[in-house]
Amino acid sequence: QVQLVESGGGFVQAGGSLRLSCAASGSIFSINTMGWYRQPPGRPRDLVATITSAGTTNYADSVKGRFTIARDNAKNTVTLQMNSLKPEDTDVYYCAALGVRTGTWVAIPGTIWGQGTQVTVSS
């Protein structure tokens, strides 16, 4: 089984920084794409940033230039460095993994989600 655990959320003043971390555990051979999503109230989960095993990144327009996603393929971890935080960044942030293969090269369908970590930015 593969599970994702997030950490690093918390309270911060506008303009401050937070660093979110996500660790994938279990029998894992590889993870194609890892990323971060957030879910505004009453809306579906929305992309924040993703990164492939090859290092290709994708960011939501609202966070470009402020957030940086990175990963360690060997450790199966992904981080989101969030700088210049704004009150509108307040949300629950979810780690995601897509294109996961187990240690026996079995592909896991769909997306694996973490439990979420709260980020609150005050003005």
Coordinates of N, CA, C and O in Angstrom, one line a residue:
Q1 N 0.8 -1.2 0.0 CA 0.0 0.0 0.0 C 0.9 1.2 0.0 O 2.0 1.2 0.6
V2 N 0.4 2.3 -0.6 CA 1.1 3.5 -0.7 C 0.2 4.6 0.0 O -1.0 4.7 -0.3
Q3 N 0.9 5.4 0.8 CA 0.2 6.5 1.5 C 1.0 7.7 1.5 O 2.2 7.7 1.4
L4 N 0.3 8.9 1.5 CA 1.0 10.2 1.5 C 0.7 10.9 2.8 O -0.5 10.9 3.2
V5 N 1.7 11.5 3.4 CA 1.5 12.2 4.6 C 2.1 13.6 4.5 O 3.3 13.7 4.2
E6 N 1.3 14.6 4.7 CA 1.7 16.0 4.6 C 2.1 16.6 5.9 O 1.6 16.1 7.0
S7 N 2.9 17.6 5.9 CA 3.3 18.3 7.1 C 3.7 19.7 6.7 O 4.0 20.0 5.5
G8 N 3.8 20.6 7.7 CA 4.3 21.9 7.4 C 3.3 23.1 7.4 O 3.7 24.2 7.3
G9 N 2.1 22.7 7.4 CA 1.0 23.8 7.4 C 1.0 24.5 8.7 O 1.7 24.1 9.7
G10 N 0.3 25.6 8.8 CA 0.3 26.4 10.0 C -0.2 27.8 9.7 O -0.9 28.1 8.7
F11 N 0.0 28.7 10.7 CA -0.4 30.1 10.6 C 0.8 31.0 10.3 O 1.9 30.8 10.8
V12 N 0.5 32.0 9.4 CA 1.6 32.9 9.0 C 1.0 34.2 8.6 O -0.2 34.3 8.2
Q13 N 1.7 35.3 8.8 CA 1.3 36.6 8.4 C 1.4 36.8 6.9 O 2.3 36.1 6.3
A14 N 0.6 37.6 6.3 CA 0.8 37.9 4.9 C 2.2 38.4 4.6 O 2.8 39.2 5.4
G15 N 2.7 37.9 3.5 CA 4.1 38.2 3.2 C 5.1 37.2 3.7 O 6.3 37.2 3.3
G16 N 4.7 36.3 4.6 CA 5.5 35.3 5.2 C 5.7 34.1 4.3 O 5.2 34.0 3.2
S17 N 6.3 33.1 4.9 CA 6.6 31.9 4.1 C 6.3 30.6 4.9 O 6.3 30.6 6.2
L18 N 6.0 29.6 4.2 CA 5.8 28.2 4.8 C 6.4 27.2 3.8 O 6.4 27.5 2.6
R19 N 6.7 26.1 4.4 CA 7.2 25.0 3.6 C 6.4 23.8 3.9 O 6.5 23.3 5.0
L20 N 5.7 23.3 2.9 CA 5.0 22.0 3.0 C 5.8 20.8 2.5 O 6.5 21.0 1.5
S21 N 5.7 19.7 3.2 CA 6.4 18.5 2.8 C 5.4 17.4 2.7 O 4.4 17.3 3.5
C22 N 5.7 16.5 1.9 CA 4.8 15.3 1.7 C 5.8 14.1 1.5 O 6.7 14.1 0.6
A23 N 5.5 13.0 2.2 CA 6.3 11.8 2.1 C 5.4 10.7 1.7 O 4.3 10.4 2.3
A24 N 5.8 10.0 0.7 CA 5.1 8.8 0.2 C 5.7 7.6 0.9 O 7.0 7.4 0.9
S25 N 4.9 6.7 1.4 CA 5.4 5.5 2.1 C 4.8 4.3 1.5 O 3.7 4.3 0.9
G26 N 5.4 3.1 1.7 CA 4.9 1.9 1.2 C 5.9 1.3 0.2 O 7.0 1.8 0.0
S27 N 5.5 0.2 -0.4 CA 6.4 -0.4 -1.5 C 6.2 0.4 -2.8 O 5.2 0.2 -3.5
I28 N 7.2 1.2 -3.1 CA 7.1 2.1 -4.3 C 8.3 1.9 -5.1 O 9.4 2.0 -4.7
F29 N 8.1 1.7 -6.4 CA 9.1 1.6 -7.4 C 9.4 3.0 -8.0 O 10.5 3.5 -8.1
S30 N 8.3 3.7 -8.3 CA 8.4 5.0 -8.9 C 7.1 5.7 -8.8 O 6.0 5.1 -8.7
I31 N 7.1 7.1 -8.9 CA 6.0 7.9 -9.0 C 6.2 8.9 -10.1 O 7.1 9.7 -10.1
N32 N 5.3 8.9 -11.1 CA 5.5 9.7 -12.2 C 5.3 11.2 -11.9 O 6.2 12.0 -12.1
T33 N 4.2 11.5 -11.3 CA 3.9 12.9 -11.0 C 3.5 13.1 -9.5 O 2.7 12.3 -9.0
M34 N 4.0 14.1 -8.8 CA 3.6 14.4 -7.5 C 3.3 15.9 -7.5 O 3.8 16.7 -8.3
G35 N 2.4 16.3 -6.6 CA 1.9 17.7 -6.7 C 1.1 18.1 -5.4 O 1.0 17.3 -4.5
W36 N 0.7 19.3 -5.5 CA -0.1 19.9 -4.4 C -1.3 20.5 -5.0 O -1.3 21.2 -6.0
Y37 N -2.4 20.3 -4.3 CA -3.7 20.9 -4.7 C -4.3 21.5 -3.5 O -4.0 21.2 -2.3
R38 N -5.2 22.4 -3.7 CA -6.0 23.0 -2.6 C -7.5 23.1 -3.0 O -7.8 23.0 -4.1
Q39 N -8.3 23.1 -1.9 CA -9.7 23.0 -2.2 C -10.4 24.2 -1.5 O -10.7 24.1 -0.3
P40 N -10.7 25.2 -2.3 CA -11.5 26.3 -1.8 C -12.9 25.9 -1.3 O -13.4 24.9 -1.8
P41 N -13.5 26.6 -0.3 CA -14.8 26.2 0.2 C -15.8 26.1 -1.0 O -15.9 27.0 -1.8
G42 N -16.5 25.0 -1.0 CA -17.6 24.8 -2.0 C -17.1 24.5 -3.4 O -17.9 24.5 -4.3
R43 N -15.8 24.3 -3.6 CA -15.3 24.0 -4.9 C -14.4 22.7 -4.9 O -14.0 22.3 -3.9
P44 N -14.3 22.2 -6.1 CA -13.4 21.0 -6.2 C -11.9 21.3 -6.0 O -11.6 22.5 -6.1
R45 N -11.1 20.3 -5.8 CA -9.7 20.6 -5.6 C -9.1 21.2 -6.8 O -9.4 20.8 -8.0
D46 N -8.2 22.1 -6.6 CA -7.6 22.9 -7.7 C -6.1 22.8 -7.6 O -5.5 22.7 -6.6
L47 N -5.5 22.7 -8.8 CA -4.0 22.5 -8.9 C -3.3 23.7 -8.3 O -3.7 24.9 -8.6
V48 N -2.3 23.4 -7.6 CA -1.3 24.5 -7.1 C 0.0 24.3 -7.9 O 0.5 25.2 -8.6
A49 N 0.5 23.1 -7.9 CA 1.8 22.8 -8.6 C 2.0 21.3 -8.7 O 1.6 20.6 -7.8
T50 N 2.6 20.9 -9.8 CA 3.0 19.5 -9.9 C 4.4 19.4 -10.5 O 4.9 20.4 -11.0
I51 N 5.0 18.3 -10.3 CA 6.3 18.0 -10.8 C 6.4 16.5 -11.1 O 6.0 15.7 -10.4
T52 N 7.0 16.3 -12.3 CA 7.2 14.9 -12.7 C 8.5 14.4 -12.2 O 9.4 15.1 -11.7
S53 N 8.7 13.1 -12.4 CA 10.0 12.5 -12.0 C 11.2 13.0 -12.8 O 12.3 12.9 -12.3
A54 N 10.9 13.5 -14.0 CA 11.9 14.1 -14.8 C 12.2 15.6 -14.5 O 13.1 16.2 -15.0
G55 N 11.4 16.2 -13.6 CA 11.6 17.5 -13.1 C 10.8 18.6 -13.8 O 11.0 19.8 -13.6
T56 N 9.9 18.2 -14.7 CA 9.0 19.1 -15.3 C 7.9 19.6 -14.3 O 7.3 18.9 -13.7
T57 N 7.8 21.0 -14.2 CA 6.9 21.6 -13.3 C 5.7 22.3 -14.0 O 5.8 22.7 -15.1
N58 N 4.7 22.4 -13.2 CA 3.5 23.1 -13.7 C 2.9 23.8 -12.5 O 2.7 23.2 -11.4
Y59 N 2.6 25.1 -12.7 CA 2.1 25.9 -11.6 C 0.8 26.6 -12.0 O 0.6 27.0 -13.1
A60 N 0.0 26.8 -11.0 CA -1.2 27.7 -11.2 C -0.7 29.1 -11.4 O 0.3 29.5 -10.8
D61 N -1.4 29.8 -12.2 CA -1.0 31.2 -12.5 C -0.9 32.0 -11.2 O 0.0 32.9 -11.1
S62 N -1.8 31.8 -10.3 CA -1.9 32.6 -9.1 C -0.7 32.4 -8.1 O -0.4 33.2 -7.3
V63 N 0.1 31.4 -8.3 CA 1.3 31.1 -7.4 C 2.6 31.2 -8.1 O 3.6 31.1 -7.5
K64 N 2.6 31.4 -9.4 CA 3.9 31.5 -10.2 C 4.7 32.7 -9.6 O 4.2 33.8 -9.4
G65 N 6.0 32.4 -9.4 CA 6.9 33.4 -8.9 C 6.9 33.4 -7.4 O 7.8 34.1 -6.8
R66 N 6.0 32.8 -6.7 CA 5.9 32.8 -5.3 C 6.1 31.4 -4.7 O 6.7 31.3 -3.6
F67 N 5.6 30.4 -5.3 CA 5.7 29.0 -4.8 C 6.8 28.3 -5.7 O 6.9 28.5 -6.9
T68 N 7.4 27.3 -5.1 CA 8.4 26.5 -5.7 C 8.2 25.0 -5.3 O 8.2 24.7 -4.1
I69 N 8.0 24.2 -6.3 CA 7.8 22.7 -6.0 C 9.1 22.0 -6.3 O 9.8 22.3 -7.3
A70 N 9.4 21.0 -5.5 CA 10.6 20.2 -5.7 C 10.4 18.8 -5.2 O 9.4 18.6 -4.4
R71 N 11.2 17.9 -5.6 CA 11.0 16.5 -5.1 C 12.3 15.8 -5.1 O 13.3 16.2 -5.7
D72 N 12.3 14.7 -4.3 CA 13.4 13.9 -4.2 C 12.9 12.5 -4.6 O 12.2 11.8 -3.9
N73 N 13.3 12.1 -5.8 CA 12.8 10.8 -6.3 C 13.2 9.6 -5.5 O 12.5 8.7 -5.3
A74 N 14.4 9.7 -5.0 CA 14.9 8.5 -4.2 C 14.2 8.4 -2.9 O 14.0 7.3 -2.4
K75 N 13.8 9.5 -2.3 CA 13.1 9.5 -1.0 C 11.5 9.5 -1.2 O 10.8 9.3 -0.2
N76 N 11.1 9.7 -2.4 CA 9.7 9.8 -2.7 C 9.0 10.9 -1.9 O 7.9 10.7 -1.2
T77 N 9.6 12.0 -1.8 CA 9.1 13.2 -1.1 C 8.9 14.3 -2.1 O 9.6 14.4 -3.1
V78 N 8.0 15.2 -1.8 CA 7.8 16.4 -2.5 C 7.6 17.6 -1.6 O 7.0 17.4 -0.5
T79 N 8.1 18.7 -1.9 CA 8.0 19.9 -1.0 C 7.3 21.1 -1.8 O 7.4 21.1 -3.0
L80 N 6.7 22.0 -1.1 CA 6.2 23.2 -1.7 C 6.7 24.4 -0.8 O 6.2 24.5 0.3
Q81 N 7.6 25.1 -1.4 CA 8.1 26.3 -0.7 C 7.2 27.5 -1.1 O 7.1 27.8 -2.2
M82 N 6.5 28.0 -0.1 CA 5.5 29.1 -0.3 C 6.0 30.4 0.2 O 6.2 30.5 1.5
N83 N 6.3 31.3 -0.6 CA 6.8 32.6 -0.2 C 5.8 33.7 -0.6 O 4.9 33.5 -1.4
S84 N 5.9 34.9 0.0 CA 5.0 36.0 -0.2 C 3.6 35.6 -0.1 O 2.8 35.9 -1.0
L85 N 3.3 34.9 0.9 CA 1.9 34.3 1.1 C 0.9 35.5 1.2 O 1.1 36.5 1.8
K86 N -0.3 35.2 0.7 CA -1.4 36.1 0.7 C -2.6 35.5 1.4 O -2.7 34.3 1.5
P87 N -3.4 36.3 2.0 CA -4.6 35.7 2.7 C -5.4 34.8 1.8 O -6.0 33.8 2.3
E88 N -5.5 35.1 0.5 CA -6.2 34.2 -0.4 C -5.6 32.8 -0.6 O -6.2 32.0 -1.2
D89 N -4.3 32.7 -0.1 CA -3.7 31.3 -0.2 C -4.2 30.4 0.9 O -3.9 29.2 0.9
T90 N -5.0 31.0 1.9 CA -5.5 30.2 3.0 C -6.4 29.0 2.4 O -7.3 29.3 1.6
D91 N -6.1 27.8 2.8 CA -6.8 26.7 2.3 C -6.2 25.4 3.0 O -5.2 25.5 3.7
V92 N -6.9 24.3 2.7 CA -6.3 23.0 3.0 C -5.6 22.5 1.8 O -6.1 22.5 0.7
Y93 N -4.3 22.2 2.0 CA -3.5 21.8 0.9 C -3.3 20.2 0.9 O -3.0 19.7 2.0
Y94 N -3.5 19.6 -0.2 CA -3.4 18.2 -0.3 C -2.3 17.7 -1.2 O -2.1 18.3 -2.3
C95 N -1.5 16.8 -0.8 CA -0.5 16.2 -1.6 C -1.1 15.1 -2.5 O -2.1 14.4 -2.1
A96 N -0.6 14.9 -3.7 CA -1.1 14.0 -4.6 C 0.0 13.2 -5.3 O 1.1 13.8 -5.6
A97 N -0.3 12.0 -5.6 CA 0.7 11.2 -6.4 C -0.1 10.5 -7.5 O -1.1 9.9 -7.3
L98 N 0.4 10.6 -8.7 CA -0.3 10.0 -9.9 C 0.8 9.3 -10.7 O 1.9 9.8 -10.9
G99 N 0.4 8.1 -11.2 CA 1.3 7.3 -11.9 C 2.3 6.6 -11.0 O 3.5 6.7 -11.2
V100 N 1.7 5.9 -10.0 CA 2.5 5.2 -9.0 C 2.7 3.7 -9.4 O 1.7 3.0 -9.8
R101 N 3.9 3.2 -9.3 CA 4.2 1.8 -9.5 C 4.8 1.3 -8.2 O 5.7 1.9 -7.6
T102 N 4.3 0.1 -7.8 CA 4.8 -0.5 -6.6 C 6.1 -1.1 -6.8 O 6.7 -1.2 -7.9
G103 N 6.7 -1.7 -5.7 CA 8.0 -2.3 -5.8 C 8.0 -3.6 -6.7 O 9.0 -4.0 -7.2
T104 N 6.8 -4.1 -7.0 CA 6.7 -5.2 -8.0 C 6.2 -4.8 -9.3 O 5.8 -5.6 -10.1
W105 N 6.3 -3.5 -9.6 CA 6.0 -2.9 -10.9 C 4.5 -3.0 -11.2 O 4.1 -3.0 -12.4
V106 N 3.7 -3.0 -10.3 CA 2.3 -2.9 -10.5 C 1.8 -1.5 -10.4 O 2.0 -0.8 -9.5
A107 N 1.1 -1.1 -11.5 CA 0.6 0.3 -11.6 C -0.6 0.5 -10.8 O -1.5 -0.3 -10.8
I108 N -0.6 1.5 -10.0 CA -1.8 1.9 -9.2 C -2.6 2.9 -9.9 O -2.1 4.0 -10.3
P109 N -3.9 2.5 -10.2 CA -4.7 3.5 -11.0 C -5.1 4.7 -10.2 O -5.2 4.6 -9.0
G110 N -5.4 5.8 -10.9 CA -5.9 6.9 -10.3 C -4.9 7.7 -9.5 O -3.7 7.5 -9.6
T111 N -5.4 8.6 -8.6 CA -4.6 9.5 -7.8 C -4.6 9.1 -6.4 O -5.7 8.8 -5.8
I112 N -3.5 9.1 -5.7 CA -3.4 8.9 -4.3 C -3.3 10.2 -3.6 O -2.5 11.1 -4.0
W113 N -4.1 10.5 -2.6 CA -4.2 11.7 -1.9 C -3.7 11.6 -0.5 O -4.0 10.6 0.2
G114 N -3.1 12.7 0.0 CA -2.8 12.8 1.4 C -4.0 13.3 2.2 O -5.1 13.5 1.6
Q115 N -3.8 13.4 3.5 CA -5.0 13.8 4.3 C -5.2 15.3 4.3 O -6.3 15.7 4.8
G116 N -4.3 16.1 3.9 CA -4.4 17.5 3.8 C -3.8 18.2 5.0 O -3.7 17.6 6.1
T117 N -3.3 19.4 4.8 CA -2.7 20.2 5.9 C -3.2 21.6 5.7 O -3.2 22.2 4.6
Q118 N -3.5 22.2 6.8 CA -4.2 23.6 6.8 C -3.1 24.7 6.7 O -2.1 24.7 7.5
V119 N -3.3 25.6 5.8 CA -2.5 26.8 5.7 C -3.4 28.0 5.9 O -4.4 28.1 5.2
T120 N -3.1 28.8 6.9 CA -3.8 30.0 7.2 C -2.9 31.2 7.1 O -1.9 31.3 7.8
V121 N -3.3 32.2 6.3 CA -2.5 33.4 6.1 C -3.4 34.6 6.6 O -4.5 34.8 6.0
S122 N -2.9 35.3 7.6 CA -3.6 36.4 8.1 C -3.1 37.7 7.5 O -1.9 37.8 7.2
S123 N -4.0 38.7 7.5 CA -3.6 40.0 7.0 C -3.0 40.9 8.1 O -2.4 41.9 7.8

